[in-house]
GROMACS .gro file of C-alpha atoms in nm:
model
  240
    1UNK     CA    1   5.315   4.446   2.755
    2UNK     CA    2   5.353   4.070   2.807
    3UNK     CA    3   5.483   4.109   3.105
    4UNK     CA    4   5.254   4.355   3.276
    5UNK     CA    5   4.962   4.094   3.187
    6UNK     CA    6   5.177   3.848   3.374
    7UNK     CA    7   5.258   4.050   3.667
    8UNK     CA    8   4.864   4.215   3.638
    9UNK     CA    9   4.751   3.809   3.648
   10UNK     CA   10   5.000   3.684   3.897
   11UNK     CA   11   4.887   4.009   4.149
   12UNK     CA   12   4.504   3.906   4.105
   13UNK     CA   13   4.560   3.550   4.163
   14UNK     CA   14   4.790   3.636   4.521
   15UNK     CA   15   4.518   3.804   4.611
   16UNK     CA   16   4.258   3.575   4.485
   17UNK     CA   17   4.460   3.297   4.750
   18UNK     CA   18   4.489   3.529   5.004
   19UNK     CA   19   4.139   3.635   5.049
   20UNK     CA   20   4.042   3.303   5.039
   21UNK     CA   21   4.233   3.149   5.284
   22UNK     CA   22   4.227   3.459   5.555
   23UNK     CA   23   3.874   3.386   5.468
   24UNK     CA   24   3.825   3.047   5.552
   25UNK     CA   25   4.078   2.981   5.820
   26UNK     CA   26   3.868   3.290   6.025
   27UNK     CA   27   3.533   3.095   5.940
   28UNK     CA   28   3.703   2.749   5.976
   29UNK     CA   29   3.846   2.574   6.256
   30UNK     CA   30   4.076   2.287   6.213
   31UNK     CA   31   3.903   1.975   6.198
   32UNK     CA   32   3.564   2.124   6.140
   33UNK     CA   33   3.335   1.816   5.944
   34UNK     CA   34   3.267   1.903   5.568
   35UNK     CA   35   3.568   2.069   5.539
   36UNK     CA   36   3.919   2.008   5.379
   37UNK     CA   37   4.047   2.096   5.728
   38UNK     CA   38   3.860   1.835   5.859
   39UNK     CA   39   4.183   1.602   5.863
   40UNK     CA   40   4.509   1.572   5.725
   41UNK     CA   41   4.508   1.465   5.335
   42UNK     CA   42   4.645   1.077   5.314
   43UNK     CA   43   4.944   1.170   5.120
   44UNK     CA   44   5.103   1.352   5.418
   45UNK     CA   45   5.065   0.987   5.602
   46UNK     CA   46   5.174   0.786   5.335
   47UNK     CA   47   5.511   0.974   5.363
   48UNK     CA   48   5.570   0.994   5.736
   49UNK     CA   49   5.508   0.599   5.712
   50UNK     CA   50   5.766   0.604   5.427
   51UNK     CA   51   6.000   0.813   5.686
   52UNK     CA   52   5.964   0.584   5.946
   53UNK     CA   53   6.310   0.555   6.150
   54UNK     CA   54   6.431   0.636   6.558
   55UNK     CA   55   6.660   0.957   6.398
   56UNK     CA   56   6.514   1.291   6.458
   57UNK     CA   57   6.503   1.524   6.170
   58UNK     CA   58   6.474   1.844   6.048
   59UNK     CA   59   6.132   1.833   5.838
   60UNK     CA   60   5.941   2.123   5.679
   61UNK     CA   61   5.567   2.203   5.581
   62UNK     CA   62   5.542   2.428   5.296
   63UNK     CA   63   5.193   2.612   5.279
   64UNK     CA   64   5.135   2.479   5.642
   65UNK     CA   65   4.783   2.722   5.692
   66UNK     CA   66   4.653   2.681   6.028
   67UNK     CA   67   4.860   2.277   6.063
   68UNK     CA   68   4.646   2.045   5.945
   69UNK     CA   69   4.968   1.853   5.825
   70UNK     CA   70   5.214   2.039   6.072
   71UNK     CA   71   5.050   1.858   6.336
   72UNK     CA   72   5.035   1.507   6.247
   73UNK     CA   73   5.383   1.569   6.136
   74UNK     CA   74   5.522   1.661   6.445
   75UNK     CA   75   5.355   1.323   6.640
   76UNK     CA   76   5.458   1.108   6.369
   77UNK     CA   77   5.843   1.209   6.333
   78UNK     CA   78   6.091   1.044   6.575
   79UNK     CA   79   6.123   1.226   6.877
   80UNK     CA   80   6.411   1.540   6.893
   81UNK     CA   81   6.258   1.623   6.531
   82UNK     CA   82   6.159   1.991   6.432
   83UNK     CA   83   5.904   2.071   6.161
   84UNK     CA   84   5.907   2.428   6.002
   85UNK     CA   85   5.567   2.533   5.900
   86UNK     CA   86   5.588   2.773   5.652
   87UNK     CA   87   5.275   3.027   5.516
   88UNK     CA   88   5.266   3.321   5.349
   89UNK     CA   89   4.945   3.447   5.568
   90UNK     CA   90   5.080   3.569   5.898
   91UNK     CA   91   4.705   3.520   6.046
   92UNK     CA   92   4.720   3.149   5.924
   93UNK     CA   93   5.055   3.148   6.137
   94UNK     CA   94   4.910   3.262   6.430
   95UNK     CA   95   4.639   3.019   6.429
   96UNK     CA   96   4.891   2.704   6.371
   97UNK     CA   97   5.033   2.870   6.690
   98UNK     CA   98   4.758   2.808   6.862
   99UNK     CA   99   4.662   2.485   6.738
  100UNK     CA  100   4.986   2.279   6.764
  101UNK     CA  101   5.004   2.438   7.118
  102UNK     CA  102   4.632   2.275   7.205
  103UNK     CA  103   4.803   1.987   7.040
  104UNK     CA  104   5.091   1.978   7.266
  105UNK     CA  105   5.310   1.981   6.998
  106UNK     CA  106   5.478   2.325   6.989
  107UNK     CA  107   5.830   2.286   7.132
  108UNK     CA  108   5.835   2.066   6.801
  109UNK     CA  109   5.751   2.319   6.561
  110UNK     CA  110   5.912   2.628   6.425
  111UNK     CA  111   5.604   2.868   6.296
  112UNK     CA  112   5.768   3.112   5.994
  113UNK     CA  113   5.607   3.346   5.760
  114UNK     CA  114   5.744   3.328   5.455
  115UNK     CA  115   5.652   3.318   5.065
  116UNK     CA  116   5.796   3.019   4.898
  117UNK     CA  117   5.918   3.185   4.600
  118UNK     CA  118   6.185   3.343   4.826
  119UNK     CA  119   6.213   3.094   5.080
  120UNK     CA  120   6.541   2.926   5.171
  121UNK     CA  121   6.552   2.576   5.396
  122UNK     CA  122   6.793   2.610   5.687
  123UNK     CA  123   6.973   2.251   5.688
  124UNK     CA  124   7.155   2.246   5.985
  125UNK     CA  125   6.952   1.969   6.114
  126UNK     CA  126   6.942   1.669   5.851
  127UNK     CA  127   6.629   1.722   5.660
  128UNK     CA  128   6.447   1.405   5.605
  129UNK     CA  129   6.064   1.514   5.501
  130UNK     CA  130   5.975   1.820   5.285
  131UNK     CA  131   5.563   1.848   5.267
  132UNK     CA  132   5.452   2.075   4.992
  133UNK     CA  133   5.027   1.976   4.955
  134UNK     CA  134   4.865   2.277   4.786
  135UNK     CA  135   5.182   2.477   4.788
  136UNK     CA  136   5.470   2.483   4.549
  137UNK     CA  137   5.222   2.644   4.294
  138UNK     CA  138   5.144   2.877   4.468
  139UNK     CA  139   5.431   3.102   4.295
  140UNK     CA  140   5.418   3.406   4.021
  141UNK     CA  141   5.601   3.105   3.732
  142UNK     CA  142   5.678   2.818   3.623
  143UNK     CA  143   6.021   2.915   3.627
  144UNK     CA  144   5.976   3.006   3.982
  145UNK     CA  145   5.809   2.681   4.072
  146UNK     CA  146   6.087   2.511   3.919
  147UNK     CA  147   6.362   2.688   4.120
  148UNK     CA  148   6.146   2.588   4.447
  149UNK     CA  149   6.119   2.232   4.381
  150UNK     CA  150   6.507   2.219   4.277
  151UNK     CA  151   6.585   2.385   4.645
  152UNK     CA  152   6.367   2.105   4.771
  153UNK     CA  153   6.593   1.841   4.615
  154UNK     CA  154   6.870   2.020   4.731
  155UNK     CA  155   6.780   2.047   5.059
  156UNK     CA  156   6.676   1.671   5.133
  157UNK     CA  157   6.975   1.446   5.275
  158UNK     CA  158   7.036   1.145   5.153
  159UNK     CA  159   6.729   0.886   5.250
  160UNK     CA  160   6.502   1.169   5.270
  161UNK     CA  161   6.139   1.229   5.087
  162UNK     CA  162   5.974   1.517   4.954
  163UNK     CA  163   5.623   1.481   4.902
  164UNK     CA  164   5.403   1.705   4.681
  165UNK     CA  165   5.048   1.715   4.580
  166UNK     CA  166   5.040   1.991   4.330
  167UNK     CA  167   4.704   2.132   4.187
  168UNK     CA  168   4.733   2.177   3.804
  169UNK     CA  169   4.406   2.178   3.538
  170UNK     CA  170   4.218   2.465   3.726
  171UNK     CA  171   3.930   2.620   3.643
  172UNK     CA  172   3.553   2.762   3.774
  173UNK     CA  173   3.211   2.597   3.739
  174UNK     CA  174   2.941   2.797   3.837
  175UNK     CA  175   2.618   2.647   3.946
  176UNK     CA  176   2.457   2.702   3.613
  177UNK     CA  177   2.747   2.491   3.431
  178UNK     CA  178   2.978   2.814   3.304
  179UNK     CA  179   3.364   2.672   3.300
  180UNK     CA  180   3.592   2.969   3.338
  181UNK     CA  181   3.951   3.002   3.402
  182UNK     CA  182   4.066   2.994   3.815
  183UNK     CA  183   4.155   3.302   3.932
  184UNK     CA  184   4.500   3.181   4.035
  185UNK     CA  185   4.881   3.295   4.042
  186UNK     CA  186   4.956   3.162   3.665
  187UNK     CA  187   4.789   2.865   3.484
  188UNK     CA  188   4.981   2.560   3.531
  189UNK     CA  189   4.870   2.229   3.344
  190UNK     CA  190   4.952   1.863   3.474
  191UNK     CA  191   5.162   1.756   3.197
  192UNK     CA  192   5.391   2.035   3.254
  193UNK     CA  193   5.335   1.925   3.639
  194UNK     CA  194   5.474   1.565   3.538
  195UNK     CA  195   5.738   1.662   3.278
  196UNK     CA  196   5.926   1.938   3.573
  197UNK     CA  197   5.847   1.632   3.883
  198UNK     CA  198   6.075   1.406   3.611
  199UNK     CA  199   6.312   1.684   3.567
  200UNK     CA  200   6.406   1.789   3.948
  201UNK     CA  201   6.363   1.455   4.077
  202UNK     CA  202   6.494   1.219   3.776
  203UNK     CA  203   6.764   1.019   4.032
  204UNK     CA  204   6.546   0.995   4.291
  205UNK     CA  205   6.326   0.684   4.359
  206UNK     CA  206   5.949   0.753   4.316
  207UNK     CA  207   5.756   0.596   4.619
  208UNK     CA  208   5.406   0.716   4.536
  209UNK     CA  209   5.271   0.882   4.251
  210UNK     CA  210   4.901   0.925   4.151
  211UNK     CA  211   4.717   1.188   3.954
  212UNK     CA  212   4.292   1.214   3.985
  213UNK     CA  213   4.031   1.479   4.005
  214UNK     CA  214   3.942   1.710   4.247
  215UNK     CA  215   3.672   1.946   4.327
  216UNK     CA  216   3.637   2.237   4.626
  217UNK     CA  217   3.340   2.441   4.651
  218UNK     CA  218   3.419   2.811   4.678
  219UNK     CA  219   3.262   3.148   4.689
  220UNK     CA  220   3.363   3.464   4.571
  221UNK     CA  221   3.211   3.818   4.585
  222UNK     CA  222   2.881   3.600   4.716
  223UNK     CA  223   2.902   3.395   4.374
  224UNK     CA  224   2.922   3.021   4.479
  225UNK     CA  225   3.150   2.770   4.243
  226UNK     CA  226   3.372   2.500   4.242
  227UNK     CA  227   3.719   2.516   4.156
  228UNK     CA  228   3.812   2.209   3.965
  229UNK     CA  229   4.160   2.105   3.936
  230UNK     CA  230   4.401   1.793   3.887
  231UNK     CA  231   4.551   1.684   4.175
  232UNK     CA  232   4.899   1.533   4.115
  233UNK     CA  233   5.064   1.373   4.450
  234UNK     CA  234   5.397   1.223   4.441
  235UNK     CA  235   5.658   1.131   4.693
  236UNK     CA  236   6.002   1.091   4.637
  237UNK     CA  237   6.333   0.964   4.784
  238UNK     CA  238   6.656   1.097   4.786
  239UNK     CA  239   6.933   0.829   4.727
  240UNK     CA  240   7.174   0.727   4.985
   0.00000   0.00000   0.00000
């Protein structure tokens, strides 16, 4: 019985995420004003500062939705560089299509539809950046976010950064002040967020880390609420 509740939870929470985004990418166009597409989140350029460097690389956008970080990604990485934007919504893909080609940016960037609980990082190509911003938790487990996060590590080269901002704490507050629990793929709480970030990453050097609150206003089924969360971002480097 356990785990039927867990697969019954994790099912209603996919498609919880999947509504919303087909949802709001169709209603939503990148860079619209009053909007968390409106531009790419300042942890994504913190860490292509932090790449820096003349060497192309191999980078990769987990949860990449329509590009709002694919793009700045692929003008801020040395030239000769490739970013793989992964997404689980094959309509988000096909608008990141469209937008990194408006952006001229295409030839750098390798659209693939994937989920991330499955998803494997091709390393032919040194890979120097791994972006993961609203993404690794996106996952049926715990145990399945930790095997992610450990492919990350194992993925980076030596020098390289993954950066995270992982969304822990959530719940639903509707306009008259009722908390409920998020409708989400399993509930995931920051200090397990901090304890598994100090796990996978425990020889690598921390470059940024900062945890805060956030809030999105959402809708469902014509109900309007915000989903509040904790937002943990951290960005790590691999030793040399």
């Amino acid at each position: 019985m356990p785990d039927l509740i867990t697969d019954l939870a994790f099912a209603q929470g996919r498609a919880e995420t999947l509504r919303y985004h087909e949802d709001f990418y169709e209603s939503t166009p990148l860079g619209a004003a009053d909007s968390w597409l409106l531009e790419p989140d300042q942890l994504v350029l913190k860490a292509l500062t932090l790449c820096g460097g003349a060497n192309p690389i191999r980078a990769f956008d987990l949860g990449a939705g329509v590009g709002r970080h694919t793009i700045p990604m692929a003008r801020g990485l040395a030239a000769g560089s490739q970013v793989v934007a992964v997404d689980v919504i094959p309509s988000a893909i096909a608008h990141l299509k469209a937008n990194c080609a408006a952006a001229g940016v295409l030839d750098m960037v390798t659209p693939v539809v994937g989920d991330l609980e499955k998803f494997t990082f091709d390393t032919r190509m040194a890979v120097g950046l791994i972006v993961g911003f609203s993404a690794v938790e996106h996952v049926s487990s715990i145990t399945a976010m930790r095997g992610l996060l450990y492919r990350c590590a194992a993925a980076t080269a030596p020098g390289g950064l993954v950066a995270l901002g992982i969304f822990a704490d959530r719940i639903e507050e509707l306009a008259d002040g009722t908390i409920r629990p998020a409708l989400v793929e399993f509930e995931l709480d920051s200090t397990t967020v901090h304890s598994l970030l100090e796990e996978v990453f425990s020889s690598w050097i921390v470059e940024y880390a900062h945890t805060g609150a956030e809030h999105v206003p959402e809708e469902r089924d014509g109900i309007p609420y915000k989903l509040e969360s904790t937002l943990i971002q951290f960005i790590s480097r691999r030793p040399r």
